[in-house]
mmCIF file of C-alpha atoms in Angstrom:
data_model
loop_
_atom_site.group_PDB
_atom_site.id
_atom_site.type_symbol
_atom_site.label_atom_id
_atom_site.label_comp_id
_atom_site.label_asym_id
_atom_site.label_seq_id
_atom_site.Cartn_x
_atom_site.Cartn_y
_atom_site.Cartn_z
ATOM 1 C CA MET K 193 -195.228 -95.931 -124.403
ATOM 2 C CA LEU K 194 -197.371 -94.456 -121.481
ATOM 3 C CA ASP K 195 -199.407 -97.321 -121.542
ATOM 4 C CA PHE K 196 -196.222 -99.690 -121.140
ATOM 5 C CA LEU K 197 -194.869 -97.516 -118.374
ATOM 6 C CA SER K 198 -197.939 -98.060 -116.440
ATOM 7 C CA LEU K 199 -198.058 -101.541 -117.010
ATOM 8 C CA SER K 200 -194.595 -101.904 -116.003
ATOM 9 C CA PRO K 201 -194.136 -99.658 -112.639
ATOM 10 C CA TRP K 202 -190.887 -100.900 -111.866
ATOM 11 C CA LEU K 203 -189.504 -99.964 -115.199
ATOM 12 C CA ALA K 204 -190.467 -96.427 -114.831
ATOM 13 C CA THR K 205 -188.951 -96.277 -111.382
ATOM 14 C CA LEU K 206 -185.699 -97.595 -112.784
ATOM 15 C CA LEU K 207 -185.469 -95.244 -115.814
ATOM 16 C CA GLY K 208 -186.152 -92.854 -113.389
ATOM 17 C CA ALA K 209 -183.233 -93.914 -111.194
ATOM 18 C CA SER K 210 -181.081 -93.947 -114.396
ATOM 19 C CA LEU K 211 -181.728 -90.947 -115.272
ATOM 20 C CA ALA K 212 -180.827 -89.774 -111.542
ATOM 21 C CA ALA K 213 -177.806 -91.556 -111.383
ATOM 22 C CA MET K 214 -176.596 -89.801 -114.732
ATOM 23 C CA ALA K 215 -177.698 -86.458 -113.063
ATOM 24 C CA GLY K 216 -175.427 -87.156 -110.112
ATOM 25 C CA ALA K 217 -172.461 -88.037 -112.141
ATOM 26 C CA MET K 218 -172.677 -84.834 -114.159
ATOM 27 C CA ALA K 219 -173.074 -82.962 -110.912
ATOM 28 C CA HIS K 220 -170.071 -84.400 -109.567
ATOM 29 C CA ARG K 221 -167.903 -83.718 -112.402
ATOM 30 C CA ILE K 222 -169.012 -80.336 -112.624
ATOM 31 C CA ALA K 223 -168.827 -80.032 -108.596
ATOM 32 C CA ALA K 224 -165.136 -81.404 -108.747
ATOM 33 C CA LEU K 225 -164.153 -79.343 -111.678
ATOM 34 C CA LEU K 226 -164.920 -76.164 -109.851
ATOM 35 C CA ALA K 227 -163.827 -77.573 -106.462
ATOM 36 C CA LEU K 228 -160.213 -77.920 -107.784
ATOM 37 C CA ARG K 229 -160.458 -74.646 -109.233
ATOM 38 C CA ALA K 230 -161.605 -72.720 -106.373
ATOM 39 C CA THR K 231 -159.104 -74.650 -104.031
ATOM 40 C CA ARG K 232 -156.109 -73.798 -106.501
ATOM 41 C CA GLY K 233 -153.988 -71.926 -104.232
ATOM 42 C CA LEU K 234 -155.055 -73.632 -101.027
ATOM 43 C CA PRO K 235 -152.816 -76.986 -100.980
ATOM 44 C CA VAL K 236 -154.432 -78.394 -98.124
ATOM 45 C CA LEU K 237 -157.852 -78.226 -98.869
ATOM 46 C CA GLN K 238 -156.800 -79.202 -102.803
ATOM 47 C CA THR K 239 -155.615 -82.315 -101.234
ATOM 48 C CA VAL K 240 -158.833 -82.767 -99.337
ATOM 49 C CA VAL K 241 -160.838 -82.318 -102.317
ATOM 50 C CA GLN K 242 -158.475 -84.672 -104.606
ATOM 51 C CA ALA K 243 -158.840 -87.602 -102.085
ATOM 52 C CA CYS K 244 -162.701 -87.018 -101.634
ATOM 53 C CA VAL K 245 -163.087 -87.371 -106.015
ATOM 54 C CA PRO K 246 -163.351 -91.202 -106.042
ATOM 55 C CA ALA K 247 -165.560 -91.524 -103.249
ATOM 56 C CA MET K 248 -167.926 -88.620 -104.448
ATOM 57 C CA ARG K 249 -168.010 -90.097 -107.639
ATOM 58 C CA VAL K 250 -170.026 -93.026 -106.264
ATOM 59 C CA LEU K 251 -171.741 -91.328 -103.428
ATOM 60 C CA LEU K 252 -173.979 -88.611 -105.497
ATOM 61 C CA PRO K 253 -175.249 -90.782 -108.042
ATOM 62 C CA LEU K 254 -176.052 -93.374 -105.387
ATOM 63 C CA PHE K 255 -177.696 -90.401 -103.422
ATOM 64 C CA ALA K 256 -179.677 -89.080 -106.288
ATOM 65 C CA THR K 257 -180.885 -93.088 -106.934
ATOM 66 C CA GLN K 258 -182.093 -93.296 -103.232
ATOM 67 C CA LEU K 259 -184.128 -90.190 -103.592
ATOM 68 C CA VAL K 260 -186.108 -92.088 -106.671
ATOM 69 C CA TRP K 261 -186.565 -94.840 -104.333
ATOM 70 C CA VAL K 262 -187.881 -92.762 -101.393
ATOM 71 C CA ALA K 263 -190.394 -90.915 -104.055
ATOM 72 C CA ALA K 264 -191.611 -94.511 -105.534
ATOM 73 C CA ALA K 265 -194.865 -95.951 -104.552
ATOM 74 C CA ASP K 266 -194.492 -97.990 -101.591
ATOM 75 C CA THR K 267 -196.691 -100.950 -103.226
ATOM 76 C CA LEU K 268 -193.915 -101.838 -105.589
ATOM 77 C CA PRO K 269 -192.764 -105.357 -104.899
ATOM 78 C CA HIS K 270 -189.408 -105.507 -102.640
ATOM 79 C CA LEU K 271 -189.028 -101.894 -102.785
ATOM 80 C CA GLY K 272 -188.261 -102.037 -99.186
ATOM 81 C CA THR K 273 -185.509 -104.493 -99.718
ATOM 82 C CA VAL K 274 -183.934 -102.190 -102.613
ATOM 83 C CA ARG K 275 -184.317 -99.089 -100.010
ATOM 84 C CA HIS K 276 -182.526 -100.681 -97.379
ATOM 85 C CA LEU K 277 -179.529 -102.001 -99.540
ATOM 86 C CA THR K 278 -178.882 -98.693 -100.935
ATOM 87 C CA GLY K 279 -179.187 -96.993 -97.501
ATOM 88 C CA LEU K 280 -176.389 -99.427 -96.365
ATOM 89 C CA ALA K 281 -174.406 -98.584 -99.562
ATOM 90 C CA LEU K 282 -174.942 -94.894 -98.727
ATOM 91 C CA ILE K 283 -173.919 -95.460 -95.267
ATOM 92 C CA ALA K 284 -170.619 -97.321 -96.593
ATOM 93 C CA VAL K 285 -169.922 -94.962 -99.346
ATOM 94 C CA THR K 286 -170.313 -91.653 -97.030
ATOM 95 C CA ALA K 287 -167.830 -93.379 -94.492
ATOM 96 C CA TRP K 288 -165.592 -93.685 -97.327
ATOM 97 C CA ALA K 289 -165.801 -89.836 -98.008
ATOM 98 C CA LEU K 290 -165.123 -89.214 -94.396
ATOM 99 C CA ILE K 291 -162.044 -91.423 -94.160
ATOM 100 C CA ALA K 292 -160.694 -89.901 -97.538
ATOM 101 C CA ALA K 293 -161.307 -86.098 -96.380
ATOM 102 C CA ILE K 294 -159.648 -87.189 -93.043
ATOM 103 C CA GLY K 295 -156.578 -88.709 -95.317
ATOM 104 C CA GLY K 296 -156.380 -85.570 -97.382
ATOM 105 C CA VAL K 297 -156.326 -83.345 -94.640
ATOM 106 C CA ALA K 298 -153.478 -85.308 -92.923
ATOM 107 C CA ASP K 299 -151.364 -85.556 -96.191
ATOM 108 C CA GLY K 300 -152.135 -81.861 -97.030
ATOM 109 C CA LEU K 301 -150.716 -80.821 -93.440
ATOM 110 C CA ILE K 302 -147.603 -83.353 -93.827
ATOM 111 C CA ALA K 303 -146.935 -81.693 -97.445
ATOM 112 C CA ARG K 304 -146.754 -78.341 -96.047
ATOM 113 C CA TYR K 305 -143.830 -79.106 -93.861
ATOM 114 C CA PRO K 306 -141.520 -81.160 -95.713
ATOM 115 C CA ALA K 307 -139.162 -83.081 -93.369
ATOM 116 C CA ASN K 308 -136.245 -83.140 -96.102
ATOM 117 C CA VAL K 309 -134.528 -80.377 -94.224
ATOM 118 C CA GLU K 310 -131.829 -80.145 -91.745
ATOM 119 C CA ASP K 311 -134.331 -78.811 -89.160
ATOM 120 C CA ASN K 312 -137.119 -81.011 -89.759
ATOM 121 C CA LEU K 313 -138.252 -80.828 -86.014
ATOM 122 C CA THR K 314 -141.997 -79.080 -86.554
ATOM 123 C CA ALA K 315 -142.041 -80.822 -89.861
ATOM 124 C CA ARG K 316 -141.691 -84.356 -87.775
ATOM 125 C CA ARG K 317 -144.285 -83.063 -85.037
ATOM 126 C CA VAL K 318 -146.682 -82.231 -87.785
ATOM 127 C CA ALA K 319 -146.332 -85.608 -89.383
ATOM 128 C CA THR K 320 -146.727 -87.753 -85.825
ATOM 129 C CA GLN K 321 -149.682 -85.592 -84.694
ATOM 130 C CA ALA K 322 -151.348 -85.725 -88.296
ATOM 131 C CA ARG K 323 -151.070 -89.568 -88.518
ATOM 132 C CA VAL K 324 -151.900 -90.908 -85.331
ATOM 133 C CA LEU K 325 -155.125 -88.073 -84.709
ATOM 134 C CA SER K 326 -156.043 -89.029 -88.341
ATOM 135 C CA ARG K 327 -155.970 -93.014 -88.054
ATOM 136 C CA THR K 328 -158.056 -92.606 -84.758
ATOM 137 C CA ALA K 329 -160.531 -90.536 -86.381
ATOM 138 C CA MET K 330 -160.661 -92.816 -89.459
ATOM 139 C CA THR K 331 -161.286 -95.764 -86.766
ATOM 140 C CA GLY K 332 -164.179 -93.850 -85.088
ATOM 141 C CA VAL K 333 -165.668 -93.183 -88.615
ATOM 142 C CA VAL K 334 -165.700 -96.983 -89.263
ATOM 143 C CA MET K 335 -167.088 -97.736 -85.884
ATOM 144 C CA ALA K 336 -169.680 -95.398 -86.268
ATOM 145 C CA ALA K 337 -170.553 -96.399 -89.756
ATOM 146 C CA VAL K 338 -170.787 -100.153 -88.617
ATOM 147 C CA SER K 339 -172.933 -98.911 -85.869
ATOM 148 C CA LEU K 340 -175.353 -97.347 -88.134
ATOM 149 C CA MET K 341 -175.374 -100.211 -90.943
ATOM 150 C CA LEU K 342 -176.455 -102.654 -87.657
ATOM 151 C CA MET K 343 -179.146 -99.907 -86.197
ATOM 152 C CA THR K 344 -180.833 -100.344 -89.956
ATOM 153 C CA PHE K 345 -181.969 -104.012 -88.798
ATOM 154 C CA PRO K 346 -184.316 -103.717 -86.291
ATOM 155 C CA GLY K 347 -182.832 -107.093 -84.731
ATOM 156 C CA ALA K 348 -179.740 -105.545 -84.305
ATOM 157 C CA ARG K 349 -180.745 -102.039 -83.153
ATOM 158 C CA GLN K 350 -179.778 -102.509 -79.721
ATOM 159 C CA VAL K 351 -176.359 -103.664 -80.612
ATOM 160 C CA GLY K 352 -175.792 -100.898 -83.198
ATOM 161 C CA ALA K 353 -176.675 -98.380 -80.364
ATOM 162 C CA SER K 354 -174.750 -99.812 -77.887
ATOM 163 C CA LEU K 355 -171.775 -99.689 -80.150
ATOM 164 C CA LEU K 356 -172.285 -96.139 -81.098
ATOM 165 C CA ALA K 357 -172.339 -95.125 -77.768
ATOM 166 C CA SER K 358 -169.462 -97.019 -76.584
ATOM 167 C CA ALA K 359 -171.472 -99.166 -74.096
ATOM 168 C CA GLY K 360 -170.961 -102.862 -73.934
ATOM 169 C CA VAL K 361 -168.354 -102.803 -76.398
ATOM 170 C CA VAL K 362 -166.392 -105.329 -74.155
ATOM 171 C CA GLY K 363 -169.217 -107.664 -74.690
ATOM 172 C CA ILE K 364 -169.431 -107.420 -78.228
ATOM 173 C CA VAL K 365 -165.813 -107.448 -78.994
ATOM 174 C CA ALA K 366 -164.883 -110.620 -77.186
ATOM 175 C CA GLY K 367 -164.419 -109.274 -73.602
ATOM 176 C CA ILE K 368 -161.196 -108.549 -72.366
ATOM 177 C CA ALA K 369 -159.670 -108.906 -75.358
ATOM 178 C CA ALA K 370 -160.607 -105.823 -76.683
ATOM 179 C CA ARG K 371 -158.785 -103.922 -73.765
ATOM 180 C CA PRO K 372 -155.352 -103.784 -75.329
ATOM 181 C CA VAL K 373 -156.949 -102.119 -78.784
ATOM 182 C CA PHE K 374 -158.498 -99.372 -76.977
ATOM 183 C CA SER K 375 -155.867 -98.777 -74.676
ATOM 184 C CA ASN K 376 -153.661 -98.580 -77.566
ATOM 185 C CA ILE K 377 -155.938 -96.141 -79.262
ATOM 186 C CA ILE K 378 -156.050 -94.124 -76.195
ATOM 187 C CA ALA K 379 -152.273 -94.286 -75.802
ATOM 188 C CA GLY K 380 -152.334 -93.119 -79.412
ATOM 189 C CA LEU K 381 -153.912 -90.017 -78.669
ATOM 190 C CA GLN K 382 -151.913 -89.026 -75.830
ATOM 191 C CA ILE K 383 -148.624 -89.784 -77.850
ATOM 192 C CA ALA K 384 -150.063 -87.499 -80.673
ATOM 193 C CA LEU K 385 -150.963 -84.692 -78.014
ATOM 194 C CA ALA K 386 -148.009 -84.950 -75.856
ATOM 195 C CA GLN K 387 -145.581 -86.065 -78.095
ATOM 196 C CA PRO K 388 -142.754 -88.218 -76.539
ATOM 197 C CA ILE K 389 -141.974 -89.695 -79.790
ATOM 198 C CA ARG K 390 -142.407 -88.402 -83.219
ATOM 199 C CA ILE K 391 -141.830 -89.632 -86.789
ATOM 200 C CA ASP K 392 -138.114 -89.996 -87.364
ATOM 201 C CA ASP K 393 -137.317 -89.672 -83.720
ATOM 202 C CA VAL K 394 -134.148 -91.501 -82.622
ATOM 203 C CA LEU K 395 -134.838 -93.712 -79.784
ATOM 204 C CA ILE K 396 -133.225 -96.230 -77.632
ATOM 205 C CA VAL K 397 -135.767 -98.925 -76.673
ATOM 206 C CA GLN K 398 -134.622 -101.976 -74.942
ATOM 207 C CA GLY K 399 -131.221 -101.615 -75.376
ATOM 208 C CA GLU K 400 -131.534 -100.936 -79.589
ATOM 209 C CA TRP K 401 -130.975 -97.783 -81.358
ATOM 210 C CA GLY K 402 -133.326 -96.886 -84.053
ATOM 211 C CA ARG K 403 -135.439 -94.269 -85.921
ATOM 212 C CA VAL K 404 -138.958 -94.082 -85.385
ATOM 213 C CA GLU K 405 -140.370 -95.284 -89.268
ATOM 214 C CA GLU K 406 -143.996 -95.218 -88.660
ATOM 215 C CA ILE K 407 -146.494 -94.603 -86.029
ATOM 216 C CA THR K 408 -150.060 -96.571 -86.321
ATOM 217 C CA GLY K 409 -153.409 -96.782 -84.233
ATOM 218 C CA THR K 410 -151.745 -99.651 -82.070
ATOM 219 C CA TYR K 411 -148.135 -99.896 -82.466
ATOM 220 C CA VAL K 412 -144.684 -97.689 -83.408
ATOM 221 C CA VAL K 413 -142.315 -99.041 -85.911
ATOM 222 C CA LEU K 414 -138.703 -98.759 -85.095
ATOM 223 C CA ALA K 415 -136.048 -98.891 -87.774
ATOM 224 C CA ILE K 416 -132.878 -100.551 -85.905
ATOM 225 C CA TRP K 417 -129.832 -99.446 -87.516
ATOM 226 C CA ASP K 418 -128.814 -102.797 -89.115
ATOM 227 C CA GLU K 419 -132.141 -102.880 -90.831
ATOM 228 C CA ARG K 420 -134.133 -104.597 -88.787
ATOM 229 C CA ARG K 421 -137.852 -103.628 -87.458
ATOM 230 C CA LEU K 422 -138.754 -103.639 -83.761
ATOM 231 C CA ILE K 423 -142.440 -103.478 -83.474
ATOM 232 C CA ILE K 424 -143.465 -102.118 -80.200
ATOM 233 C CA PRO K 425 -147.266 -101.120 -79.062
ATOM 234 C CA LEU K 426 -148.023 -97.696 -78.268
ATOM 235 C CA GLN K 427 -149.207 -98.495 -74.711
ATOM 236 C CA TRP K 428 -145.554 -99.404 -74.100
ATOM 237 C CA PHE K 429 -144.571 -96.228 -74.560
ATOM 238 C CA ILE K 430 -146.907 -94.613 -71.838
ATOM 239 C CA GLU K 431 -145.843 -97.036 -69.417
ATOM 240 C CA ASN K 432 -142.042 -97.378 -69.812
ATOM 241 C CA PRO K 433 -138.898 -95.228 -69.890
ATOM 242 C CA PHE K 434 -136.968 -94.799 -72.772
ATOM 243 C CA GLN K 435 -134.429 -92.927 -74.453
ATOM 244 C CA ASN K 436 -135.049 -90.283 -77.097
ATOM 245 C CA TRP K 437 -132.143 -88.464 -78.675
ATOM 246 C CA THR K 438 -133.911 -86.165 -80.778
ATOM 247 C CA ARG K 439 -137.015 -84.746 -78.427
ATOM 248 C CA THR K 440 -135.947 -81.225 -78.784
ATOM 249 C CA SER K 441 -133.243 -81.187 -81.247
ATOM 250 C CA SER K 442 -131.234 -83.489 -83.089
ATOM 251 C CA GLN K 443 -127.950 -81.967 -81.940
ATOM 252 C CA ILE K 444 -125.899 -84.539 -79.794
ATOM 253 C CA LEU K 445 -122.643 -84.741 -78.252
ATOM 254 C CA GLY K 446 -120.292 -87.865 -78.685
ATOM 255 C CA THR K 447 -117.628 -89.526 -76.332
ATOM 256 C CA VAL K 448 -114.293 -90.995 -77.028
ATOM 257 C CA PHE K 449 -112.646 -93.093 -74.431
ATOM 258 C CA LEU K 450 -108.905 -93.392 -75.061
ATOM 259 C CA PHE K 451 -106.457 -95.591 -72.716
ATOM 260 C CA ALA K 452 -102.499 -94.894 -72.469
ATOM 261 C CA ASP K 453 -99.641 -94.783 -70.710
ATOM 262 C CA TYR K 454 -99.053 -92.091 -67.794
ATOM 263 C CA ARG K 455 -95.895 -90.652 -69.599
ATOM 264 C CA LEU K 456 -98.285 -89.419 -72.801
ATOM 265 C CA PRO K 457 -98.418 -85.504 -72.792
ATOM 266 C CA LEU K 458 -101.986 -84.447 -73.344
ATOM 267 C CA ASP K 459 -101.300 -81.187 -75.145
ATOM 268 C CA PRO K 460 -100.050 -82.339 -78.365
ATOM 269 C CA LEU K 461 -103.025 -84.635 -78.200
ATOM 270 C CA ARG K 462 -105.210 -81.785 -77.899
ATOM 271 C CA ALA K 463 -103.532 -79.935 -80.682
ATOM 272 C CA GLU K 464 -104.072 -83.080 -82.736
ATOM 273 C CA LEU K 465 -107.586 -83.126 -81.973
ATOM 274 C CA SER K 466 -108.222 -79.655 -82.991
ATOM 275 C CA ARG K 467 -106.580 -80.402 -86.032
ATOM 276 C CA ILE K 468 -109.012 -83.595 -86.718
ATOM 277 C CA LEU K 469 -112.002 -81.431 -86.143
ATOM 278 C CA GLU K 470 -111.175 -78.838 -88.536
ATOM 279 C CA THR K 471 -110.919 -81.479 -91.352
ATOM 280 C CA ALA K 472 -113.983 -83.251 -90.424
ATOM 281 C CA PRO K 473 -117.245 -82.659 -92.007
ATOM 282 C CA GLU K 474 -119.254 -84.161 -89.341
ATOM 283 C CA TRP K 475 -118.206 -81.837 -86.872
ATOM 284 C CA ASP K 476 -120.612 -78.917 -85.731
ATOM 285 C CA ARG K 477 -118.125 -76.948 -84.240
ATOM 286 C CA ARG K 478 -120.077 -76.767 -80.972
ATOM 287 C CA VAL K 479 -117.940 -78.719 -78.569
ATOM 288 C CA SER K 480 -114.404 -80.100 -78.481
ATOM 289 C CA VAL K 481 -112.857 -80.925 -75.144
ATOM 290 C CA LEU K 482 -110.063 -83.542 -74.199
ATOM 291 C CA GLN K 483 -109.838 -84.634 -70.760
ATOM 292 C CA LEU K 484 -107.759 -86.980 -68.490
ATOM 293 C CA THR K 485 -110.950 -88.315 -66.618
ATOM 294 C CA ASP K 486 -109.561 -91.513 -64.568
ATOM 295 C CA VAL K 487 -106.455 -93.073 -63.683
ATOM 296 C CA THR K 488 -105.764 -96.914 -62.832
ATOM 297 C CA GLU K 489 -102.600 -98.438 -61.519
ATOM 298 C CA ARG K 490 -101.844 -99.590 -65.165
ATOM 299 C CA THR K 491 -103.188 -96.384 -67.467
ATOM 300 C CA ILE K 492 -104.695 -93.283 -67.697
ATOM 301 C CA GLN K 493 -108.108 -92.945 -69.320
ATOM 302 C CA ILE K 494 -108.672 -90.030 -71.597
ATOM 303 C CA ARG K 495 -112.280 -88.701 -72.505
ATOM 304 C CA VAL K 496 -112.770 -86.974 -75.686
ATOM 305 C CA LEU K 497 -116.154 -84.997 -76.319
ATOM 306 C CA VAL K 498 -117.195 -83.716 -79.567
ATOM 307 C CA SER K 499 -120.719 -82.640 -81.123
ATOM 308 C CA ALA K 500 -122.105 -83.056 -84.190
ATOM 309 C CA ARG K 501 -125.709 -82.398 -86.030
ATOM 310 C CA SER K 502 -127.454 -85.908 -85.639
ATOM 311 C CA SER K 503 -126.707 -89.100 -83.825
ATOM 312 C CA GLY K 504 -125.549 -90.861 -87.186
ATOM 313 C CA LEU K 505 -122.962 -87.890 -87.860
ATOM 314 C CA ALA K 506 -122.063 -88.298 -84.198
ATOM 315 C CA PHE K 507 -121.182 -91.968 -84.387
ATOM 316 C CA ASP K 508 -118.951 -91.487 -87.658
ATOM 317 C CA LEU K 509 -117.423 -88.504 -86.011
ATOM 318 C CA ARG K 510 -116.388 -90.561 -82.972
ATOM 319 C CA CYS K 511 -114.837 -93.490 -85.228
ATOM 320 C CA ARG K 512 -112.777 -90.752 -87.003
ATOM 321 C CA VAL K 513 -111.322 -89.284 -83.866
ATOM 322 C CA ARG K 514 -110.750 -92.620 -82.092
ATOM 323 C CA GLU K 515 -109.034 -93.930 -85.274
ATOM 324 C CA ALA K 516 -106.956 -90.567 -85.852
ATOM 325 C CA LEU K 517 -105.873 -90.367 -82.100
ATOM 326 C CA VAL K 518 -104.652 -93.991 -81.908
ATOM 327 C CA THR K 519 -102.754 -93.426 -85.132
ATOM 328 C CA PHE K 520 -101.410 -90.223 -83.783
ATOM 329 C CA ILE K 521 -100.023 -91.857 -80.480
ATOM 330 C CA GLN K 522 -98.793 -94.990 -82.170
ATOM 331 C CA ARG K 523 -96.622 -92.820 -84.799
ATOM 332 C CA GLU K 524 -95.406 -89.882 -82.356
ATOM 333 C CA TYR K 525 -95.466 -91.562 -79.063
ATOM 334 C CA PRO K 526 -95.440 -95.298 -79.440
ATOM 335 C CA ASP K 527 -93.778 -96.077 -75.899
ATOM 336 C CA CYS K 528 -97.229 -94.442 -74.335
ATOM 337 C CA LEU K 529 -99.184 -97.065 -75.432
ATOM 338 C CA PRO K 530 -100.673 -99.018 -72.408
ATOM 339 C CA GLN K 531 -98.023 -101.049 -70.497
ATOM 340 C CA VAL K 532 -97.999 -103.467 -67.704
ATOM 341 C CA ARG K 533 -95.929 -101.703 -65.039
ATOM 342 C CA GLY K 534 -94.478 -102.816 -61.937
ATOM 343 C CA PRO K 535 -95.586 -101.559 -57.980
ATOM 344 C CA LYS K 536 -92.636 -99.156 -58.324
ATOM 345 C CA GLU K 537 -92.830 -97.996 -61.358
ATOM 346 C CA THR K 538 -96.634 -97.207 -60.752
ATOM 347 C CA ALA K 539 -95.594 -95.250 -57.574
ATOM 348 C CA ARG K 540 -93.265 -92.930 -59.760
ATOM 349 C CA ALA K 541 -95.625 -92.534 -62.073
ATOM 350 C CA ASP K 542 -98.623 -91.378 -59.620
ATOM 351 C CA ALA K 543 -95.692 -88.998 -57.801
ATOM 352 C CA SER K 544 -94.822 -87.233 -61.214
ATOM 353 C CA LEU K 545 -98.798 -86.608 -61.989
ATOM 354 C CA ALA K 546 -99.233 -85.016 -58.312
ATOM 355 C CA PRO K 547 -99.285 -81.162 -57.892
ATOM 356 C CA SER K 548 -96.381 -79.377 -56.538
ATOM 357 C CA PRO K 549 -96.146 -77.923 -53.217
#
């Protein structure tokens, strides 16, 4: 047997590599079980371990195999090519493991702060930072891995070093075409740190109302109320103004405008508003105001201000109040609906509203 192995040096090396790979697989299995048991009371670390298990299942046997190639005699034919290919695979799998670990940290942090609660401001902040920062870090890992792989080729070593040092990137990635990509990456870091927007925030962007559904490394997905999706580059949020209705809290005020005749008494209308709000599940009992805000030559303008816990509830509450008040006026004061007046009637109505001396 020894004579046969001496006549076939590659066979001995392959046998050693197989044994090393099996040892690496066994080491992975034992290490995975120990790591999962050790992190049982640490949800974030356990999520990281679970995310890294598939990559480490490949990485450890590959690393053990590479040790065999390094220890083998340099006289073996094509050994340099085998070492090079295994080294490239090691870099790729290591990058895979790092990306999995980064994603595990993000998922673990997000899981610690569930967003299915009424006051989910902290959860949305953590989710936004975790998603944006993790995707930026993953992009950096991919760039570093590609750079290291390029540096293993003598002819492309300078290119890899330049890419790794972020020098000459514009020339490598089609010059000016790379600028929007990197500007969006930088904008993503700014959004993650300053947080002008977060996951599930309610925004008004270019006249569209919607919720932030996803923040990627280059764009934001805004879910419009009618189930459309508005895709906006990250850089846009840095350079343009927009409305954020949930920046510090989801609570919001809703406004209802009514137009009626001068003869409509306001006290019964205020009493009806109180009755409506007492039975409205959307009202959060913070604000209930009915005011006469304007008069024209034909009608008076009444503004109703109510509050709700979120913008969606505020919209439903406004519709409820508007419908109920219009129905009340139609039923109790039908002659006080908006009417066309002559000049004399308008003057008398204005005089009746003027304060007495």
